[in-house]
Each structure stands twice: as structure tokens, then as C-alpha cells.
Coordinates of C-alpha atoms in Angstrom, one line a residue:
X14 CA -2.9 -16.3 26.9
X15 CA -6.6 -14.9 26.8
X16 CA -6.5 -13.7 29.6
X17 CA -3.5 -11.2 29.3
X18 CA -4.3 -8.1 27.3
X19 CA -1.8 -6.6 25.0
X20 CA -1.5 -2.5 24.1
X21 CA -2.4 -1.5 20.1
X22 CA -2.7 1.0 18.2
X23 CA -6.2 2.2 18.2
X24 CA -8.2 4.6 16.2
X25 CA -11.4 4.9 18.0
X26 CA -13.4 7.5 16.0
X27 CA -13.7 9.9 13.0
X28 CA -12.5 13.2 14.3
X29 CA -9.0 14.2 13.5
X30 CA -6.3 12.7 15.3
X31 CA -8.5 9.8 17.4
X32 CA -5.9 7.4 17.6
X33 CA -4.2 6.0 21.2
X34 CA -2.7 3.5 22.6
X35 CA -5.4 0.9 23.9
X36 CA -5.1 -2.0 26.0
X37 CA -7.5 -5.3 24.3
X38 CA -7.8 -9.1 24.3
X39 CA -6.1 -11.7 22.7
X40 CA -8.4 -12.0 19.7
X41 CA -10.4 -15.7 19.7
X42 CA -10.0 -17.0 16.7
X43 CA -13.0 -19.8 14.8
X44 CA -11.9 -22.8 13.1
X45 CA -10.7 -21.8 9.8
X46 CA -8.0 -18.5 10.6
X47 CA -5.1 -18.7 12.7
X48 CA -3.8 -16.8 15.6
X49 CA -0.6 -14.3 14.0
X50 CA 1.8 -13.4 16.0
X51 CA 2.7 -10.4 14.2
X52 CA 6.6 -9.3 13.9
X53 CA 6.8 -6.3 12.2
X54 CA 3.8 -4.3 10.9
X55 CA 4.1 -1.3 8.1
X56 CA 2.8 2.4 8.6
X57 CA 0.9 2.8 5.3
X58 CA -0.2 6.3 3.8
X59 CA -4.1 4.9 4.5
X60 CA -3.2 4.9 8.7
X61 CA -2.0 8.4 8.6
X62 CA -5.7 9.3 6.0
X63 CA -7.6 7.5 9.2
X64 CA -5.0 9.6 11.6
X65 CA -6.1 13.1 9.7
X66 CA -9.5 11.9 9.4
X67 CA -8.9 13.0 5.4
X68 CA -10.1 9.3 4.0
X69 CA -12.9 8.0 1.7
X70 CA -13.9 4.8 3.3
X71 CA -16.0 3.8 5.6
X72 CA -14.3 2.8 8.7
X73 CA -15.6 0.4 11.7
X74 CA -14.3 2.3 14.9
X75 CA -12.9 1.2 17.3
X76 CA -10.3 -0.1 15.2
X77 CA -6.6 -1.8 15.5
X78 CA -4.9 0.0 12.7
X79 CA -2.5 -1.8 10.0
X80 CA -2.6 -3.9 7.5
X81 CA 1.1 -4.6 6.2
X82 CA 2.1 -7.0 8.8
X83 CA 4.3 -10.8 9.0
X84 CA 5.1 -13.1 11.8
X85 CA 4.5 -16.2 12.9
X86 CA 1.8 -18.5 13.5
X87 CA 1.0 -18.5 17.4
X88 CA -1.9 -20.8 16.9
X89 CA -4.4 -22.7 14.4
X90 CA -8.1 -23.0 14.3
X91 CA -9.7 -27.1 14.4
X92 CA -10.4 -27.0 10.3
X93 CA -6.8 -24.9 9.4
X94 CA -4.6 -27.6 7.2
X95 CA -1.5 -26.9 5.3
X96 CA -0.1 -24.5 8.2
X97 CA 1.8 -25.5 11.8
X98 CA 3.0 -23.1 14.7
X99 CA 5.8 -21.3 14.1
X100 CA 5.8 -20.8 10.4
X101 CA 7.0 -17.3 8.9
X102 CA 4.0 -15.9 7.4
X103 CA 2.9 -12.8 5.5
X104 CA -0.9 -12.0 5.0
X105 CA -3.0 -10.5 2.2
X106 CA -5.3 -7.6 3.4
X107 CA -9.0 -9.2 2.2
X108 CA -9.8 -10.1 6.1
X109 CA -13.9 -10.4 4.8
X110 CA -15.0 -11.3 1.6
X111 CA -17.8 -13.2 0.4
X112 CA -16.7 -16.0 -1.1
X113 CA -20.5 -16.4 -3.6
X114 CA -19.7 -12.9 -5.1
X115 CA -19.1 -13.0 -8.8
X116 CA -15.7 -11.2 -8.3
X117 CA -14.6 -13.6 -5.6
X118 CA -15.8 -16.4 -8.2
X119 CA -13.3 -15.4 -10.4
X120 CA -10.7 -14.8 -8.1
X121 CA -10.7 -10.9 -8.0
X122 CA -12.3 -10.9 -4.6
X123 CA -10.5 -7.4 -3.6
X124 CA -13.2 -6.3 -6.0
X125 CA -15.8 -7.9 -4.0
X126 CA -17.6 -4.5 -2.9
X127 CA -18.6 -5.9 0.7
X128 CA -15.1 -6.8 1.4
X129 CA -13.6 -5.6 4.3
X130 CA -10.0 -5.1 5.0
X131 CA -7.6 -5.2 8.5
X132 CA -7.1 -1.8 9.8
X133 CA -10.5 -0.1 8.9
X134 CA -13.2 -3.4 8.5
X135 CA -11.8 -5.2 11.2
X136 CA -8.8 -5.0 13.8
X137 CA -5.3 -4.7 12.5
X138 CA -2.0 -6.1 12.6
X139 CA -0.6 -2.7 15.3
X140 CA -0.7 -5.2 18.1
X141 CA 0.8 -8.2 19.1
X142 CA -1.6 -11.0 18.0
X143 CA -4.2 -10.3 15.6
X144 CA -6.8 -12.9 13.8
X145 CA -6.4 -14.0 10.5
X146 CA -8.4 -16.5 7.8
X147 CA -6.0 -18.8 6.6
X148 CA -6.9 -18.4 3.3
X149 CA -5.3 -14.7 3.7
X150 CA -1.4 -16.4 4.4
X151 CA 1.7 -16.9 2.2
X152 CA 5.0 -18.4 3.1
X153 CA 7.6 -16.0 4.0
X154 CA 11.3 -17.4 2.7
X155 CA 13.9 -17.6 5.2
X156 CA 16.0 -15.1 3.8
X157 CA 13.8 -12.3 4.1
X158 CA 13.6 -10.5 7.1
X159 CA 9.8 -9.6 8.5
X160 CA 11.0 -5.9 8.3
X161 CA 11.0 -6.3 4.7
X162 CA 8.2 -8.4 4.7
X163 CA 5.6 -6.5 5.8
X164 CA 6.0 -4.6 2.6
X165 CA 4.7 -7.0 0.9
X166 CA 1.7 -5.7 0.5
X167 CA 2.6 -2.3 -0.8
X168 CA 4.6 -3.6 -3.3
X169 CA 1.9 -6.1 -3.9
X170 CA -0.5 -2.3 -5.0
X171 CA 2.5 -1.0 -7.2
X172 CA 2.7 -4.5 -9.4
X173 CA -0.9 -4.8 -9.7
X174 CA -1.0 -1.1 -10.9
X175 CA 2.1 -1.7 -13.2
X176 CA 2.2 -5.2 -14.2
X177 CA -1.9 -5.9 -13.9
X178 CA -3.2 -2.6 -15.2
X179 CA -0.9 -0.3 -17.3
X180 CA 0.3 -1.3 -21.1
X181 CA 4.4 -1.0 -19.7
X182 CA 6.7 -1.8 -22.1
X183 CA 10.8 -1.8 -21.8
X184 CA 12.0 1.6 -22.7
X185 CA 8.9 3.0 -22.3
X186 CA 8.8 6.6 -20.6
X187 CA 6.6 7.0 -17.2
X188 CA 6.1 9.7 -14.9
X189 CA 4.8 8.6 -11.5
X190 CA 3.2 11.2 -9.7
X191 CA 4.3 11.8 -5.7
X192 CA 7.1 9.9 -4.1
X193 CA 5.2 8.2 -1.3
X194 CA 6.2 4.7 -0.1
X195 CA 3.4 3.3 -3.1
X196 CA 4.5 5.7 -5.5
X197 CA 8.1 4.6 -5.2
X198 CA 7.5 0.8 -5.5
X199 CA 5.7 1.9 -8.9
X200 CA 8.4 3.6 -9.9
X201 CA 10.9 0.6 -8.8
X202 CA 8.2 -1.9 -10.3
X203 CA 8.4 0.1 -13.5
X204 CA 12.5 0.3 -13.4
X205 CA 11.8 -3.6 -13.3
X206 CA 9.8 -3.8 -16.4
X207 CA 12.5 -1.9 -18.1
X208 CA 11.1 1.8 -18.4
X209 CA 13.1 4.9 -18.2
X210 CA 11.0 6.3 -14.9
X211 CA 11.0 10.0 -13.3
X212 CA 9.5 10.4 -10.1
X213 CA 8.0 13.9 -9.9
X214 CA 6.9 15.5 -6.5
X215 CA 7.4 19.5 -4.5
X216 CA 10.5 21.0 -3.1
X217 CA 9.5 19.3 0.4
X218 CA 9.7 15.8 -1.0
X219 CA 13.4 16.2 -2.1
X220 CA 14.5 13.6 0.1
X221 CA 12.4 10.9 -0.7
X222 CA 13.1 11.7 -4.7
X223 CA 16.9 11.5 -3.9
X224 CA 15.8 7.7 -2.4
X225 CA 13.7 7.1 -5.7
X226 CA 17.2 8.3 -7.5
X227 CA 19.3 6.6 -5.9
X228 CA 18.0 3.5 -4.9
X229 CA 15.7 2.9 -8.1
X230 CA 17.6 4.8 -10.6
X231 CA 14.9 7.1 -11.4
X232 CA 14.8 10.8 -12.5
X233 CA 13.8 13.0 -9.5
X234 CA 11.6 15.7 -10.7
X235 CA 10.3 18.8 -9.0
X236 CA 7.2 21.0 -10.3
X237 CA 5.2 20.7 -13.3
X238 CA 7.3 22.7 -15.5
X239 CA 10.4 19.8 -15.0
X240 CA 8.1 17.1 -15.5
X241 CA 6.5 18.8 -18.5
X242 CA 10.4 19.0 -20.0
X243 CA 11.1 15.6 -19.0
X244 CA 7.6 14.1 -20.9
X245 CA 7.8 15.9 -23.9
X246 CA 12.0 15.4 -23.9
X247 CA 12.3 12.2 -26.5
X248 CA 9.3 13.2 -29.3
X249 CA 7.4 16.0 -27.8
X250 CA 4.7 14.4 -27.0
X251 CA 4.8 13.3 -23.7
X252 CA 5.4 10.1 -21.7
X253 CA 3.6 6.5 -22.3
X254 CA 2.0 6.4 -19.0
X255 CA 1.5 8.4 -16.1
X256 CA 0.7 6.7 -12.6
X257 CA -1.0 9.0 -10.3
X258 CA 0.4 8.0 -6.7
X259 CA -0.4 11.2 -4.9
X260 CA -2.8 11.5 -2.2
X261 CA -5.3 14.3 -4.1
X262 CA -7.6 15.0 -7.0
X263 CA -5.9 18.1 -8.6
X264 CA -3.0 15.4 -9.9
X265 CA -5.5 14.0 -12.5
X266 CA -5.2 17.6 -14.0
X267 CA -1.3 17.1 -13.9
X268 CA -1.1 13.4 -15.4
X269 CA -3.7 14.5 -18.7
X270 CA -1.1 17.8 -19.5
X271 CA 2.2 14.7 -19.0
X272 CA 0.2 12.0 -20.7
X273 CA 1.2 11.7 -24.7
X274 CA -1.9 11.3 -27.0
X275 CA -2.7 7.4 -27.1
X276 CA -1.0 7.0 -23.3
X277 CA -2.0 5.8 -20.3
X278 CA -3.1 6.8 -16.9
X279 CA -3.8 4.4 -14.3
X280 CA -5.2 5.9 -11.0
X281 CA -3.8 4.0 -7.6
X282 CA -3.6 7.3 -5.0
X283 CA -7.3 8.2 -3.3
X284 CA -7.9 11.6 -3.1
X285 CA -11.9 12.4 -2.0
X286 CA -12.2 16.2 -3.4
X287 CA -14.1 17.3 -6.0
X288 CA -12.6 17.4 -8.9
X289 CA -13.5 21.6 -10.4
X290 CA -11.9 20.8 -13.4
X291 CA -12.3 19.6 -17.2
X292 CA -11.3 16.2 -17.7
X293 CA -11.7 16.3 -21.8
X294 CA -7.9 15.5 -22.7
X295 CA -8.3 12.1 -21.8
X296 CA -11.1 12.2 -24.8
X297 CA -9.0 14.9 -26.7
X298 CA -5.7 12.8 -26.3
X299 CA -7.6 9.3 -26.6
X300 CA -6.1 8.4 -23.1
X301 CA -7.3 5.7 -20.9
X302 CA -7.5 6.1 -17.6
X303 CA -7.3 3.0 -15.5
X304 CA -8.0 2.4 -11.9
X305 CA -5.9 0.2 -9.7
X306 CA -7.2 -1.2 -6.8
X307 CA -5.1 -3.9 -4.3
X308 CA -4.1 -7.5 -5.3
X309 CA -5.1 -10.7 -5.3
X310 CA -3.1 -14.5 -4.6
X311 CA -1.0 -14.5 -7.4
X312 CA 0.5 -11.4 -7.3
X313 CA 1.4 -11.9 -3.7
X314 CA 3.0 -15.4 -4.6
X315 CA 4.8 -13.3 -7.8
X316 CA 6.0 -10.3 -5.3
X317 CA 7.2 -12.4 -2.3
X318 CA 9.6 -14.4 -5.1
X319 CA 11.1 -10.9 -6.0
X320 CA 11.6 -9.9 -2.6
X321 CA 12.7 -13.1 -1.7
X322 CA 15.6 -13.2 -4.8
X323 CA 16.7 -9.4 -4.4
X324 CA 14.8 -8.4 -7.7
X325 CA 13.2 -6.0 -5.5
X326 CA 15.1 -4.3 -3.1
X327 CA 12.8 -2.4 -0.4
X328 CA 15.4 -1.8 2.1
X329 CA 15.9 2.0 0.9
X330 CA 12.5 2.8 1.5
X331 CA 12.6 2.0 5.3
X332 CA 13.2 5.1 7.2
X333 CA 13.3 3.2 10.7
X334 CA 11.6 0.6 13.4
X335 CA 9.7 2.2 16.1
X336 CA 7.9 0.0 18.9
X337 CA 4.2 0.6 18.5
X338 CA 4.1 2.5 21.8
X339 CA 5.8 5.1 19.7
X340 CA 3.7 5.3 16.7
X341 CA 3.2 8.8 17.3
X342 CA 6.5 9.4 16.0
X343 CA 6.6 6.6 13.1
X344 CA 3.4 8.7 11.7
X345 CA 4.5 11.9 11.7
X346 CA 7.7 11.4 10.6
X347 CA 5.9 9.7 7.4
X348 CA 3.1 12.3 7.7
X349 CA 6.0 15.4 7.5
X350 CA 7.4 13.2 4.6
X351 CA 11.0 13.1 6.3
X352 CA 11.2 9.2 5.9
X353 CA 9.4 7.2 3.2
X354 CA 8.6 4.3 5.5
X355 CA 8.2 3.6 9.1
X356 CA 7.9 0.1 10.1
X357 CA 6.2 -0.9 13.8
X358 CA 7.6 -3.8 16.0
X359 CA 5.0 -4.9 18.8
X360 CA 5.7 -4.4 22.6

């Protein structure tokens, strides 16, 4: 098998659109990760950010893009115990972490600043076998299908920044900012937790607020002044917590005018420009602003089980399955925000 090589998905440097098909190896795997066989891998708003060359974080090029990715296991290294060939896997995205850093010690190693991720530390999932610790697996059910799978780890960002790291209380009102794949799951995470959600985004992102609407219950809102309406609708005041999913700075402005004094904004879209504006209502309001950064074990043990019982449904959000000789399409179809989701399938 190492002999063969096997097409990815490869962004090979940082100017704009430096991603290709590339022919590699089978990776070699050392004794403690397994060889993944990888079934169906997710197109995540951080690919297309590497795609544009409009991200924030350092990147090793060349590259295998994606990071959202399940199979099964093709192979196991000599000191891998608790796993066999052929189980249906999911895995986290921590692919390096130092395991004597105080956050790791505590088990918040995504906070472990040298960790390195798949897809922009080290090769991806956009291929069809790609290296993984073990320590990095969890079971996937039989009932769930790999497509809806390898959202796992989307969903896995939208609990952590709902369930981990926002006050969210049943009837509680929140506004999540842009209707992207991870703003969605917060709004569907938040719809869980019992909150009366609106999803607000622009006139081009009116299908993907239909989905949010129709598939997640929530209110689909378009410009500042609807949301405005919508926050201050119940007291006046504006809603309990505002999560900023959208891909740039100037939203921060947008979530202090929606938060209500004493709310909440917690921070889980990247957006690297400066910022050019005054951020004193978050003292003015007493707001706290919270970041949200990835997961850890057991949220991924917590988010399979609701995928796995039906709690939470990500089927809506999958615009289609390309093969990955076709990611072209996948990403700007994502990119041009005509689907929410586009999910890979190897070749």
C-alpha cells in the first residue's frame, strides 16, 4: 500500500488561491496513531480562509487540507490498544499537542498554544488515508452515517461556544451573528438549550437563513435594523447573548449595539482586521465578552451521543457530496454561500 500514491487536496503556499490537486504517499504511521481510512471529509469555513489566503494562523505548507473527517481504521501502530481494523471512527482535530503543558494537564489541551491541528499543522483528512494519534479517535455509532459524521467537529465548536462558554438559559433570547455552517449549529445548539434564537445575516445569505428557519426553528433576520427590532422586541433592552459567528471584525461593533446591558458576547468567528472602532459598551453595558476556541474529549463524547440519538439533526446543513477531485466546486459553492455545507468523499 506504500507504494501506491493517492491524489489530495493540497494547498501548497500563501498566495491566494494555492490549492491543487496533488498526487502523495500513503502516510507511515509510528507506534501510537493509526492509519484512517477516511470516508467522508467536511469543507470547513477555515479551508476556504487558507483558499483566499484571508486567515490568521500560521500555516505549514505544503499542506493536505481538512480537518472534519470519519472512516475507518485501515491500520494500527505496535503500542495502539483499545482499537482494531475496521472500526467506524471520528477524530478530534488536536493532531500535536504537548502533552507536559499546563493546559494539556488539565485536559484543555486545544488551548495548548504549540498545538497543531490537521489541515494547517500537519496533513489533512482531503485524501484517502491520512495519519492519526489514537488518542485523537471516538467511536462512531452504527446508525450514523460518515456524511453526518464528519460534522462532528463543527458541532463539537458550536457546543463548546454555547454549552462551555455562554450563560444560556431556556427562554433566553440570542442573536447569532452570520449563518455559516458554525453559526447555524450555534443557533441549533442554542434551540437545544431551549432559547428563542434569530439568526441574523445580508440579503445574499437568505437561503441559508431559510435552512436556519426551517430546519432549526429560528428567526431569520436580515440587516441591523431587523435584528435591532428583534433584540430590543421583549423589554427593550436587547437579547441575553449574542454569538459572533461571522468571518470579520466589524460584527463585534454589531453584537455590543444587540447585546442587553448585563449580556453576553462570546466570540467563535476569526476575523484578522483591525478593529477602527470603540469597544466601550461592553464597559458601558457591563458585557462580557468571551472567546470560544475548539473542544476537547468530552464534548466530542457529549456531541456524537446527540448525533447519534437524532437530538441533533445536521442533515439540513449538507448542501451535497462532491469527490475531492472536484473540490473546486464544493468550495465555491460554500465560498458564494449557495449551500451551507459541502462534504468531500475520497477518490
Amino acid at each position: 500500500m506504500s507504494s501506491t500514491k493517492i491524489p489530495a487536496v493540497v494547498n501548497y503556499s500563501e498566495q491566494k488561491h494555492s490549492v491543487e490537486i496533488r498526487e502523495i504517499p500513503v502516510p507511515e504511521i509510528g507506534e501510537e496513531d493509526i492509519l484512517l481510512e477516511v470516508e467522508n471529509v467536511g469543507v470547513c469555513g477555515s479551508d476556504l480562509h487558507q483558499w483566499t489566503s484571508d486567515h490568521s494562523w500560521p500555516v505549514n505548507y505544503p499542506v493536505v487540507l481538512g480537518h472534519e473527517f470519519g472512516g475507518g481504521i485501515a491500520a494500527l501502530g505496535s503500542r495502539v490498544s483499545g482499537w482494531k481494523v475496521g472500526d467506524r471512527v471520528v477524530s478530534e482535530t488536536a493532531a500535536v499537542i504537548d502533552t507536559q503543558n499546563p493546559m494539556s494537564k488539565v485536559g484543555l489541551y486545544n488551548l495548548d498554544p504549540t498545538r497543531k491541528g490537521f489541515g494547517y499543522g500537519v496533513n489533512g483528512a482531503m485524501t484517502r488515508y491520512v495519519r492519526v494519534p489514537a488518542r485523537c479517535l471516538h467511536t462512531v455509532p452504527e446508525n450514523l452515517s460518515f456524511e453526518e459524521a464528519c460534522l462532528t467537529e463543527p458541532c463539537c465548536v458550536a457546543f463548546n461556544s454555547l454549552v462551555g462558554n455562554s450563560h444560556i438559559k431556556p427562554g433566553d433570547r440570542v442573536i447569532v451573528i452570520g449563518p455559516g455552517t458554525i453559526g447555524i449549529l450555534c443557533a441549533a445548539v442554542a434551540r437545544l438549550c431551549g432559547a428563542e434564537v434569530a439568526v441574523l445575516g445580508l440579503e445574499a445569505d437568505r437561503g441559508r437563513l431559510e435552512i436556519a428557519k426551517n430546519a432549526y426553528g429560528c428567526d431569520p433576520l436580515i440587516g441591523e435594523d431587523a435584528a435591532e427590532a428583534w433584540a430590543r422586541k421583549r423589554d427593550g433592552l436587547g437579547a441575553d447573548l449574542i454569538v459572533d459567528a461571522a468571518g470579520h471584525s466589524i460584527t463585534l461593533k454589531t453584537a455590543m449595539k444587540l447585546v442587553r446591558p448585563n449580556g453576553q458576547i462570546t466570540k467563535v468567528g476569526w476575523g484578522p482586521q483591525p478593529l477602527n472602532f470603540s469597544i466601550d459598551p461592553i464597559v458601558q453595558k457591563n458585557v462580557r465578552l468571551q472567546g470560544s476556541f475548539s473542544h476537547n474529549w468530552p464534548i466530542w463524547e457529549r456531541v456524537i451521543a446527540l448525533l447519534a440519538s437524532g437530538a441533533l439533526n445536521v442533515k439540513p446543513i449538507i448542501g451535497g457530496v462532491w469527490p475531492i477531485t472536484e473540490w473546486h466546486t464544493a468550495f465555491e459553492k460554500m465560498h458564494t454561500g449557495q449551500i451551507v455545507k459541502a462534504v468531500l468523499k475520497p477518490v
